Amino acid sequence: QVQLQESGPGLVKPSETLSLTCSVSGYSISRGYYWGWIRQPPGKGLEWIGSVAHSGSTYYNPSLRSRVTISVDTSKNQFSLNLSSVTAADTAVYYCARHDSSGYSSEFGYWGQGTLVTVSS
Amino acid sequence: DIVMTQSPDSLAVSLGERATINCKSSQSVLYSSSNKNYLAWYQQKPGQPPNLLIYWASTRESGVPDRFSGSGSGTDFTLTISSLQAEDVAVYYCQQYYSTPLTFGGGTKVEIK
């Protein structure tokens, strides 16, 4: 059973960088699939941030591209999100998820439980 | 970007009755070479991550009850719950994966009348 678990600080100061890691169990990232980050501001809808392949290839949401870096560490079976220059608008629950096929143009079949990140001084 | 518009924003349905949720995309998500619609539906209960219900617009994910069905093609899609159960109270989202950025609808909240 594929399981994903987000980890990282729950509070980040404005203008700093938000860093989260997704640990994957039950499946080796190096075997394939794309792995993504999605966020959900409190009480609002879902926004795709970007996705990374096991090879390190990335696709980002253009609305966040200038501030986002997603990377993969197959040796640790993890992938990570860095979002720079955060503001209060970046306060959200951040989910990591696995795409359901080998391409990034696919649905998300497995999700982590999500972690709330609050941007505040 | 492909904009996904869901309607209604919320609906209240009696137990055992049918619930219908609509999703419209700003451009077609039908990939002509495969004749597949790049559209998924998710259910999200409070405090939980979204759960995949339907992909390719009408293919039910393994383990999803058959009272959930998806239909539509091109730009207009529907998620139907044929006989609403108490455990179906949730927010439902559509998502297109035809092109990046991947985008979601705004969600439809389903409650018991």
XYZ file of N, CA and C in Angstrom:
702
model
N 0.845 -1.187 0.000
C 0.000 0.000 0.000
C 0.884 1.242 0.000
N 0.680 2.085 -0.979
C 1.458 3.316 -1.080
C 0.998 4.298 -0.014
N 1.947 4.831 0.725
C 1.625 5.845 1.739
C 2.564 7.032 1.588
N 2.010 8.222 1.780
C 2.789 9.451 1.697
C 2.592 10.238 2.979
N 3.655 10.903 3.438
C 3.587 11.662 4.669
C 4.388 12.946 4.533
N 3.695 14.076 4.695
C 4.357 15.374 4.634
C 5.011 15.711 5.966
N 6.105 16.431 5.906
C 6.744 16.910 7.130
C 7.406 18.252 6.858
N 7.514 19.056 7.932
C 8.136 20.364 7.805
C 7.543 21.328 8.810
N 8.088 22.535 8.870
C 7.608 23.529 9.838
C 6.158 23.905 9.594
N 5.429 24.102 10.676
C 4.038 24.521 10.565
C 3.882 26.026 10.545
N 4.959 26.732 10.831
C 4.916 28.193 10.870
C 6.143 28.743 10.149
N 5.901 29.624 9.207
C 6.976 30.243 8.435
C 6.766 31.753 8.453
N 7.847 32.494 8.574
C 7.743 33.956 8.599
C 7.615 34.520 7.177
N 6.902 35.627 7.047
C 6.804 36.279 5.730
C 8.182 36.568 5.160
N 8.295 36.407 3.865
C 9.506 36.615 3.050
C 10.486 35.437 3.138
N 10.247 34.495 4.032
C 11.148 33.354 4.136
C 10.716 32.231 3.179
N 11.440 31.119 3.250
C 11.171 29.998 2.359
C 10.481 28.863 3.095
N 9.391 28.417 2.523
C 8.640 27.270 3.034
C 9.289 26.006 2.471
N 9.624 25.073 3.350
C 10.257 23.817 2.903
C 9.519 22.630 3.494
N 9.069 21.760 2.636
C 8.358 20.551 3.052
C 8.957 19.330 2.361
N 8.866 18.211 3.048
C 9.330 16.946 2.498
C 8.191 15.942 2.527
N 8.106 15.131 1.508
C 7.131 14.051 1.447
C 7.880 12.722 1.459
N 7.633 11.936 2.479
C 8.251 10.609 2.589
C 7.273 9.572 2.062
N 7.779 8.718 1.190
C 6.949 7.715 0.541
C 7.305 6.329 1.068
N 6.294 5.551 1.388
C 6.506 4.159 1.780
C 5.581 3.263 0.957
N 5.982 2.014 0.830
C 5.164 1.074 0.071
C 5.397 1.110 -1.424
N 6.245 1.992 -1.888
C 6.562 2.102 -3.312
C 7.873 2.848 -3.446
N 8.731 2.386 -4.338
C 10.000 3.055 -4.572
C 9.842 4.132 -5.645
N 10.139 5.379 -5.285
C 10.012 6.485 -6.235
C 10.812 6.213 -7.503
N 11.940 5.525 -7.370
C 12.811 5.278 -8.521
C 12.163 4.371 -9.570
N 11.076 3.706 -9.212
C 10.395 2.827 -10.171
C 9.585 3.609 -11.186
N 9.248 4.852 -10.836
C 8.503 5.651 -11.816
C 7.407 6.489 -11.199
N 6.492 6.960 -12.064
C 5.377 7.839 -11.729
C 5.872 9.275 -11.480
N 4.944 10.170 -11.551
C 5.169 11.552 -11.159
C 4.607 11.763 -9.761
N 5.209 12.710 -9.056
C 4.870 12.988 -7.666
C 4.615 14.479 -7.528
N 3.496 14.833 -6.895
C 3.086 16.226 -6.926
C 2.813 16.847 -5.574
N 2.729 18.185 -5.619
C 2.324 18.983 -4.457
C 1.067 19.770 -4.824
N 0.105 19.750 -3.930
C -1.156 20.467 -4.091
C -1.411 21.179 -2.771
N -1.971 22.379 -2.833
C -2.276 23.088 -1.593
C -3.727 23.516 -1.545
N -4.184 23.788 -0.329
C -5.589 24.156 -0.106
C -5.654 25.184 1.012
N -5.848 26.455 0.678
C -6.030 27.475 1.730
C -7.230 27.104 2.597
N -7.211 27.506 3.849
C -8.309 27.147 4.757
C -9.671 27.527 4.187
N -10.556 26.541 4.109
C -11.913 26.778 3.629
C -12.045 27.000 2.135
N -10.952 26.776 1.393
C -11.002 27.044 -0.048
C -10.699 25.786 -0.862
N -10.515 25.976 -2.165
C -10.326 24.851 -3.071
C -8.874 24.445 -3.233
N -8.655 23.556 -4.186
C -7.358 22.926 -4.394
C -6.569 23.615 -5.506
N -5.272 23.767 -5.286
C -4.386 24.374 -6.281
C -3.164 23.479 -6.482
N -2.947 23.074 -7.720
C -1.761 22.281 -8.042
C -0.536 23.193 -8.058
N 0.507 22.777 -7.346
C 1.731 23.568 -7.277
C 2.727 23.101 -8.331
N 2.911 21.795 -8.433
C 3.851 21.262 -9.393
C 4.094 19.793 -9.151
N 4.803 19.152 -10.075
C 5.072 17.719 -9.985
C 6.483 17.414 -10.463
N 7.014 16.307 -9.950
C 8.375 15.890 -10.289
C 8.370 14.404 -10.642
N 9.175 14.053 -11.617
C 9.345 12.643 -11.983
C 10.502 12.044 -11.201
N 10.589 10.720 -11.219
C 11.693 10.059 -10.524
C 13.030 10.483 -11.122
N 13.006 10.893 -12.371
C 14.231 11.336 -13.052
C 14.642 12.744 -12.644
N 13.720 13.463 -11.998
C 13.979 14.842 -11.608
C 13.309 15.869 -12.509
N 12.708 15.429 -13.605
C 11.969 16.346 -14.473
C 10.825 16.977 -13.701
N 10.615 18.267 -13.917
C 9.597 18.974 -13.142
C 8.629 19.734 -14.033
N 7.420 19.902 -13.529
C 6.392 20.753 -14.134
C 5.795 21.585 -13.023
N 5.734 22.900 -13.244
C 5.258 23.813 -12.220
C 4.040 24.583 -12.711
N 3.227 25.006 -11.751
C 2.144 25.926 -12.056
C 2.770 27.287 -12.386
N 2.468 27.827 -13.553
C 3.074 29.124 -13.927
C 2.827 30.225 -12.910
N 1.719 30.128 -12.184
C 1.402 31.170 -11.202
C 2.385 31.163 -10.030
N 3.120 30.064 -9.855
C 4.056 29.946 -8.731
C 5.485 29.659 -9.188
N 5.681 29.501 -10.496
C 6.954 28.996 -11.016
C 8.169 29.773 -10.536
N 8.030 31.085 -10.430
C 9.188 31.906 -10.057
C 9.625 31.665 -8.611
N 8.758 31.040 -7.816
C 9.072 30.862 -6.387
C 9.213 29.402 -5.966
N 8.936 28.472 -6.875
C 8.846 27.058 -6.501
C 10.024 26.233 -7.022
N 10.472 25.341 -6.158
C 11.414 24.301 -6.579
C 10.941 22.986 -5.978
N 10.775 21.984 -6.831
C 10.433 20.638 -6.371
C 11.566 19.711 -6.779
N 12.021 18.914 -5.849
C 13.135 18.003 -6.124
C 12.821 16.621 -5.564
N 13.593 15.636 -6.037
C 13.380 14.261 -5.609
C 14.692 13.676 -5.116
N 14.614 12.872 -4.070
C 15.775 12.158 -3.541
C 15.401 10.685 -3.499
N 15.767 9.972 -4.541
C 15.378 8.563 -4.625
C 16.076 7.712 -3.560
N 17.239 8.136 -3.111
C 17.953 7.347 -2.099
C 17.208 7.348 -0.766
N 16.480 8.433 -0.507
C 15.690 8.522 0.724
C 14.214 8.228 0.474
N 13.863 7.996 -0.780
C 12.466 7.789 -1.179
C 11.589 8.966 -0.738
N 12.101 10.154 -1.041
C 11.414 11.386 -0.654
C 11.409 12.378 -1.817
N 10.472 13.300 -1.783
C 10.536 14.459 -2.663
C 10.160 15.685 -1.853
N 10.620 16.841 -2.314
C 10.544 18.035 -1.485
C 9.981 19.229 -2.255
N 9.465 20.170 -1.480
C 8.922 21.421 -2.005
C 9.613 22.581 -1.311
N 10.108 23.515 -2.068
C 10.581 24.796 -1.542
C 9.779 25.905 -2.206
N 9.206 26.781 -1.394
C 8.443 27.926 -1.892
C 9.027 29.172 -1.242
N 9.614 30.025 -2.045
C 10.329 31.180 -1.499
C 9.436 32.408 -1.379
N 9.939 33.377 -0.641
C 9.291 34.694 -0.497
C 7.812 34.565 -0.156
N 7.517 33.792 0.864
C 6.115 33.518 1.197
C 5.432 34.736 1.808
N 4.125 34.784 1.605
C 3.259 35.787 2.223
C 2.097 35.067 2.886
N 1.224 35.836 3.508
C 0.065 35.239 4.178
C -0.802 34.459 3.183
N -0.764 34.844 1.927
C -1.557 34.148 0.898
C -1.084 32.722 0.664
N 0.087 32.389 1.155
C 0.608 31.023 1.009
C 0.199 30.123 2.166
N -0.525 30.665 3.130
C -1.048 29.847 4.227
C -2.046 28.836 3.671
N -1.795 27.568 3.941
C -2.623 26.517 3.352
C -2.260 25.168 3.959
N -3.116 24.199 3.715
C -2.743 22.809 3.921
C -2.033 22.357 2.654
N -0.856 21.810 2.827
C -0.053 21.337 1.696
C -0.103 19.809 1.659
N -0.512 19.302 0.501
C -0.595 17.855 0.293
C 0.480 17.408 -0.685
N 1.053 16.250 -0.415
C 1.834 15.583 -1.454
C 0.985 14.420 -1.982
N 1.207 14.060 -3.234
C 0.365 13.049 -3.866
C 1.125 12.371 -4.993
N 0.650 11.180 -5.357
C 1.253 10.474 -6.488
C 0.291 10.472 -7.670
N 0.813 10.822 -8.837
C 0.020 10.677 -10.045
C -0.258 9.191 -10.277
N -1.343 8.944 -11.008
C -1.773 7.560 -11.210
C -1.180 6.906 -12.443
N -0.366 7.622 -13.192
C 0.262 7.008 -14.355
C 1.682 7.542 -14.455
N 2.381 7.062 -15.445
C 3.785 7.444 -15.589
C 3.950 8.868 -16.084
N 2.877 9.508 -16.491
C 2.944 10.875 -16.970
C 2.374 11.854 -15.965
N 2.697 13.144 -16.142
C 2.166 14.152 -15.227
C 0.725 14.512 -15.588
N 0.313 14.170 -16.801
C -1.076 14.419 -17.192
C -1.938 13.255 -16.726
N -2.156 13.215 -15.425
C -2.941 12.131 -14.850
C -3.512 12.586 -13.519
N -4.467 11.795 -13.045
C -5.104 12.103 -11.780
C -4.183 11.713 -10.629
N -4.584 12.095 -9.416
C -3.816 11.783 -8.214
C -4.505 10.652 -7.457
N -3.848 9.495 -7.417
C -4.480 8.333 -6.803
C -4.148 8.137 -5.334
N -3.021 8.687 -4.918
C -2.593 8.536 -3.524
C -2.220 9.914 -2.975
N -2.682 10.205 -1.768
C -2.458 11.504 -1.137
C -1.905 11.319 0.264
N -1.060 12.265 0.688
C -0.710 12.343 2.089
C -1.855 12.963 2.879
N -1.724 12.976 4.194
C -2.777 13.525 5.047
C -2.797 15.054 5.033
N -1.710 15.635 4.565
C -1.648 17.092 4.499
C -1.033 17.691 5.749
N -0.389 18.834 5.566
C 0.183 19.560 6.695
C -0.135 21.034 6.556
N -0.618 21.621 7.636
C -0.975 23.042 7.615
C 0.281 23.887 7.813
N 0.499 24.798 6.890
C 1.593 25.749 7.012
C 0.996 27.146 7.118
N 1.322 27.814 8.178
C 0.843 29.179 8.416
C 1.989 30.155 8.213
N 1.734 31.189 7.441
C 2.738 32.227 7.240
C 2.363 33.409 8.116
N 3.193 33.662 9.098
C 2.918 34.740 10.051
C 4.196 35.104 10.786
N 4.297 36.363 11.153
C 5.459 36.802 11.915
C 5.240 36.596 13.411
N -4.736 28.687 -19.196
C -5.186 27.718 -18.210
C -6.613 27.263 -18.516
N -6.904 26.000 -18.238
C -8.266 25.501 -18.359
C -8.984 25.771 -17.046
N -10.060 26.536 -17.127
C -10.836 26.879 -15.936
C -11.951 25.850 -15.771
N -12.051 25.302 -14.568
C -13.069 24.311 -14.252
C -14.145 24.966 -13.380
N -15.376 24.940 -13.836
C -16.473 25.589 -13.116
C -17.484 24.540 -12.680
N -17.682 24.435 -11.378
C -18.632 23.468 -10.838
C -19.932 24.132 -10.451
N -21.012 23.377 -10.562
C -22.314 23.845 -10.090
C -23.132 22.669 -9.594
N -23.969 22.887 -8.578
C -24.039 24.117 -7.780
C -22.864 24.187 -6.804
N -22.787 25.270 -6.051
C -21.763 25.373 -5.003
C -22.074 24.419 -3.863
N -23.359 24.219 -3.609
C -23.778 23.280 -2.571
C -25.156 22.735 -2.912
N -25.456 21.570 -2.384
C -26.784 21.011 -2.550
C -27.113 20.107 -1.380
N -28.392 20.085 -1.035
C -28.894 19.256 0.056
C -29.865 18.238 -0.542
N -29.585 16.985 -0.262
C -30.355 15.887 -0.841
C -30.813 14.951 0.272
N -32.002 14.431 0.152
C -32.508 13.487 1.141
C -31.789 12.148 0.999
N -31.667 11.453 2.118
C -31.052 10.128 2.090
C -31.795 9.237 1.101
N -31.020 8.533 0.279
C -31.601 7.644 -0.711
C -31.954 8.300 -2.032
N -31.886 9.623 -2.071
C -32.198 10.336 -3.309
C -30.926 10.564 -4.134
N -31.121 11.035 -5.353
C -30.015 11.242 -6.286
C -29.400 12.623 -6.102
N -28.079 12.661 -6.176
C -27.345 13.941 -6.162
C -26.583 14.067 -7.475
N -26.674 15.250 -8.072
C -26.026 15.486 -9.364
C -25.159 16.734 -9.284
N -23.896 16.577 -9.639
C -22.932 17.678 -9.605
C -22.383 17.874 -11.015
N -22.331 19.132 -11.418
C -21.875 19.457 -12.761
C -20.494 20.102 -12.754
N -19.753 19.868 -13.819
C -18.418 20.440 -13.974
C -18.248 20.821 -15.445
N -17.877 22.061 -15.677
C -17.687 22.535 -17.043
C -16.273 23.060 -17.201
N -15.605 22.641 -18.258
C -14.253 23.118 -18.527
C -14.286 24.201 -19.594
N -13.340 25.130 -19.500
C -13.320 26.276 -20.422
C -12.863 25.876 -21.833
N -12.273 24.693 -21.941
C -11.968 24.131 -23.251
C -12.040 22.612 -23.150
N -12.166 21.968 -24.273
C -12.331 20.529 -24.273
C -11.157 19.820 -23.616
N -11.469 18.786 -22.835
C -10.436 17.947 -22.234
C -10.461 16.553 -22.839
N -11.087 16.451 -24.020
C -11.122 15.204 -24.762
C -9.912 15.131 -25.670
N -9.079 14.114 -25.450
C -7.892 13.908 -26.278
C -8.308 13.033 -27.449
N -8.315 13.598 -28.637
C -8.923 12.940 -29.792
C -8.229 11.622 -30.170
N -6.917 11.564 -30.030
C -6.212 10.364 -30.488
C -6.552 9.136 -29.644
N -6.885 9.364 -28.367
C -7.226 8.254 -27.483
C -8.721 8.180 -27.200
N -9.433 9.215 -27.595
C -10.868 9.338 -27.291
C -11.129 9.238 -25.788
N -10.221 9.811 -25.001
C -10.398 9.816 -23.552
C -10.529 11.246 -23.048
N -11.412 11.414 -22.071
C -11.569 12.696 -21.410
C -10.676 12.738 -20.178
N -9.802 13.742 -20.136
C -8.812 13.837 -19.070
C -9.418 14.560 -17.871
N -10.354 13.879 -17.213
C -11.097 14.475 -16.123
C -11.282 13.484 -14.988
N -11.069 13.967 -13.763
C -11.230 13.140 -12.570
C -12.170 13.825 -11.584
N -12.742 12.998 -10.707
C -13.584 13.479 -9.610
C -13.006 12.982 -8.290
N -13.057 13.865 -7.274
C -12.565 13.534 -5.936
C -13.650 13.853 -4.903
N -13.589 13.126 -3.803
C -14.430 13.379 -2.633
C -13.509 13.800 -1.494
N -13.861 14.876 -0.798
C -13.074 15.300 0.344
C -13.964 15.488 1.560
N -13.719 14.690 2.575
C -14.429 14.818 3.840
C -13.636 15.727 4.766
N -14.305 16.360 5.737
C -13.615 17.315 6.621
C -12.374 16.724 7.277
N -11.281 17.463 7.211
C -10.046 17.056 7.850
C -9.301 15.941 7.140
N -9.755 15.580 5.942
C -9.118 14.498 5.197
C -8.629 15.002 3.842
N -7.662 14.279 3.255
C -7.257 14.653 1.891
C -8.327 14.224 0.888
N -8.284 14.768 -0.304
C -9.189 14.306 -1.352
C -8.982 12.821 -1.632
N -10.064 12.174 -2.031
C -10.030 10.750 -2.361
C -10.537 10.576 -3.790
N -9.728 9.937 -4.621
C -10.090 9.757 -6.024
C -11.298 8.830 -6.166
N -12.313 9.322 -6.877
C -13.514 8.524 -7.141
C -13.552 8.006 -8.576
N -13.309 8.905 -9.514
C -13.536 8.660 -10.938
C -12.361 9.240 -11.715
N -11.906 8.518 -12.749
C -10.920 9.071 -13.679
C -11.358 8.741 -15.095
N -10.697 9.345 -16.084
C -11.158 9.264 -17.477
C -12.656 9.573 -17.569
N -13.104 10.468 -16.712
C -14.476 10.986 -16.689
C -15.526 9.990 -16.229
N -15.285 8.695 -16.421
C -16.349 7.728 -16.112
C -15.858 6.404 -15.543
N -14.562 6.256 -15.354
C -14.009 5.016 -14.801
C -13.922 5.111 -13.290
N -14.625 4.226 -12.628
C -14.650 4.240 -11.170
C -13.357 3.656 -10.612
N -12.776 4.343 -9.629
C -11.583 3.846 -8.964
C -11.933 2.582 -8.187
N -10.973 1.685 -8.066
C -11.182 0.451 -7.321
C -11.653 0.739 -5.904
N -12.710 0.054 -5.475
C -13.212 0.211 -4.124
C -14.272 1.278 -3.956
N -14.504 2.056 -4.989
C -15.524 3.110 -4.919
C -16.902 2.491 -5.157
N -17.863 2.774 -4.291
C -19.203 2.181 -4.449
C -19.820 2.518 -5.793
N -20.608 1.600 -6.321
C -21.159 1.801 -7.664
C -22.302 2.813 -7.694
N -22.663 3.369 -6.548
C -23.653 4.458 -6.577
C -23.026 5.752 -7.122
N -21.699 5.784 -7.203
C -21.002 6.917 -7.797
C -20.757 6.634 -9.285
N -21.152 7.575 -10.134
C -20.885 7.415 -11.555
C -20.542 8.757 -12.174
N -19.701 8.710 -13.193
C -19.322 9.907 -13.919
C -19.716 9.801 -15.372
N -20.093 10.951 -15.956
C -20.487 10.969 -17.354
C -20.087 12.298 -17.970
N -20.245 12.359 -19.279
C -19.955 13.593 -20.005
C -18.756 13.454 -20.913
N -18.568 14.462 -21.760
C -17.457 14.453 -22.694
C -17.199 15.869 -23.197
N -15.958 16.109 -23.561
C -15.619 17.412 -24.125
C -15.441 18.475 -23.062
N -16.499 19.229 -22.815
C -16.429 20.304 -21.817
C -17.445 20.178 -20.692
N -18.372 19.250 -20.792
C -19.440 19.150 -19.794
C -19.490 17.766 -19.163
N -19.411 17.760 -17.838
C -19.298 16.511 -17.094
C -20.223 16.515 -15.890
N -20.587 15.314 -15.451
C -21.494 15.158 -14.328
C -21.020 14.024 -13.427
N -21.083 14.278 -12.131
C -20.907 13.225 -11.128
C -22.269 12.980 -10.506
N -22.697 11.728 -10.503
C -23.988 11.364 -9.950
C -23.803 10.392 -8.795
N -24.481 10.707 -7.700
C -24.595 9.764 -6.590
C -26.020 9.261 -6.648
N -26.199 8.005 -6.979
C -27.549 7.521 -7.320
C -28.481 7.443 -6.114
N -27.926 7.134 -4.971
C -28.727 6.992 -3.754
C -27.873 7.473 -2.583
N -28.083 8.714 -2.191
C -27.191 9.351 -1.231
C -27.204 8.644 0.119
N -26.013 8.366 0.624
C -25.846 7.786 1.951
C -25.249 8.826 2.895
N -25.420 8.611 4.188
C -24.923 9.587 5.167
C -23.410 9.803 5.025
N -22.697 8.741 4.667
C -21.238 8.839 4.560
C -20.784 9.584 3.305
N -21.726 9.979 2.456
C -21.370 10.707 1.232
C -21.308 12.220 1.454
N -21.660 12.662 2.658
C -21.543 14.088 2.964
C -20.084 14.502 2.843
N -19.816 15.442 1.956
C -18.434 15.799 1.626
C -18.458 16.939 0.618
N -17.262 17.405 0.279
C -17.102 18.335 -0.838
C -16.513 17.537 -2.003
N -17.050 17.764 -3.181
C -16.634 17.034 -4.376
C -15.959 18.000 -5.350
N -14.830 17.557 -5.902
C -14.054 18.376 -6.832
C -13.838 17.635 -8.143
N -13.915 18.375 -9.244
C -13.457 17.837 -10.519
C -12.056 18.388 -10.786
N -11.303 17.686 -11.615
C -9.938 18.098 -11.969
C -9.662 17.695 -13.410
N -9.086 18.619 -14.161
C -8.657 18.268 -15.512
C -7.164 17.979 -15.521
N -6.778 16.974 -16.275
C -5.346 16.683 -16.420
C -4.975 16.636 -17.898
N -5.734 17.366 -18.707
C -5.465 17.456 -20.144
C -4.218 18.274 -20.410
N -4.041 19.344 -19.642
C -2.881 20.200 -19.845
C -2.470 20.854 -18.538
N -1.213 21.261 -18.481
C -0.753 22.007 -17.319
C -1.011 23.494 -17.532
N -1.309 24.251 -16.473
C -1.379 23.749 -15.106
C -2.605 22.871 -14.868
N -2.411 21.783 -14.138
C -3.541 20.969 -13.723
C -4.455 21.845 -12.878
N -5.753 21.780 -13.123
C -6.677 22.665 -12.422
C -7.880 21.906 -11.877
N -8.399 22.436 -10.777
C -9.537 21.858 -10.090
C -10.733 22.801 -10.170
N -11.920 22.221 -10.068
C -13.104 23.035 -9.888
C -13.149 23.585 -8.473
N -14.069 24.501 -8.239
C -14.153 25.153 -6.943
C -14.789 24.306 -5.849
N -15.356 23.180 -6.215
C -15.935 22.287 -5.228
C -17.439 22.442 -5.098
N -18.094 21.323 -4.770
C -19.535 21.302 -4.492
C -19.746 20.582 -3.174
N -20.383 21.259 -2.253
C -20.630 20.681 -0.928
C -21.964 19.945 -0.950
N -21.937 18.673 -0.573
C -23.149 17.859 -0.540
C -23.538 17.598 0.913
N -24.786 17.940 1.226
C -25.302 17.762 2.575
C -26.600 16.965 2.545
N -27.018 16.534 3.723
C -28.263 15.793 3.855
C -29.407 16.774 4.110
N -30.504 16.603 3.372
C -31.675 17.456 3.594
C -32.495 16.922 4.764
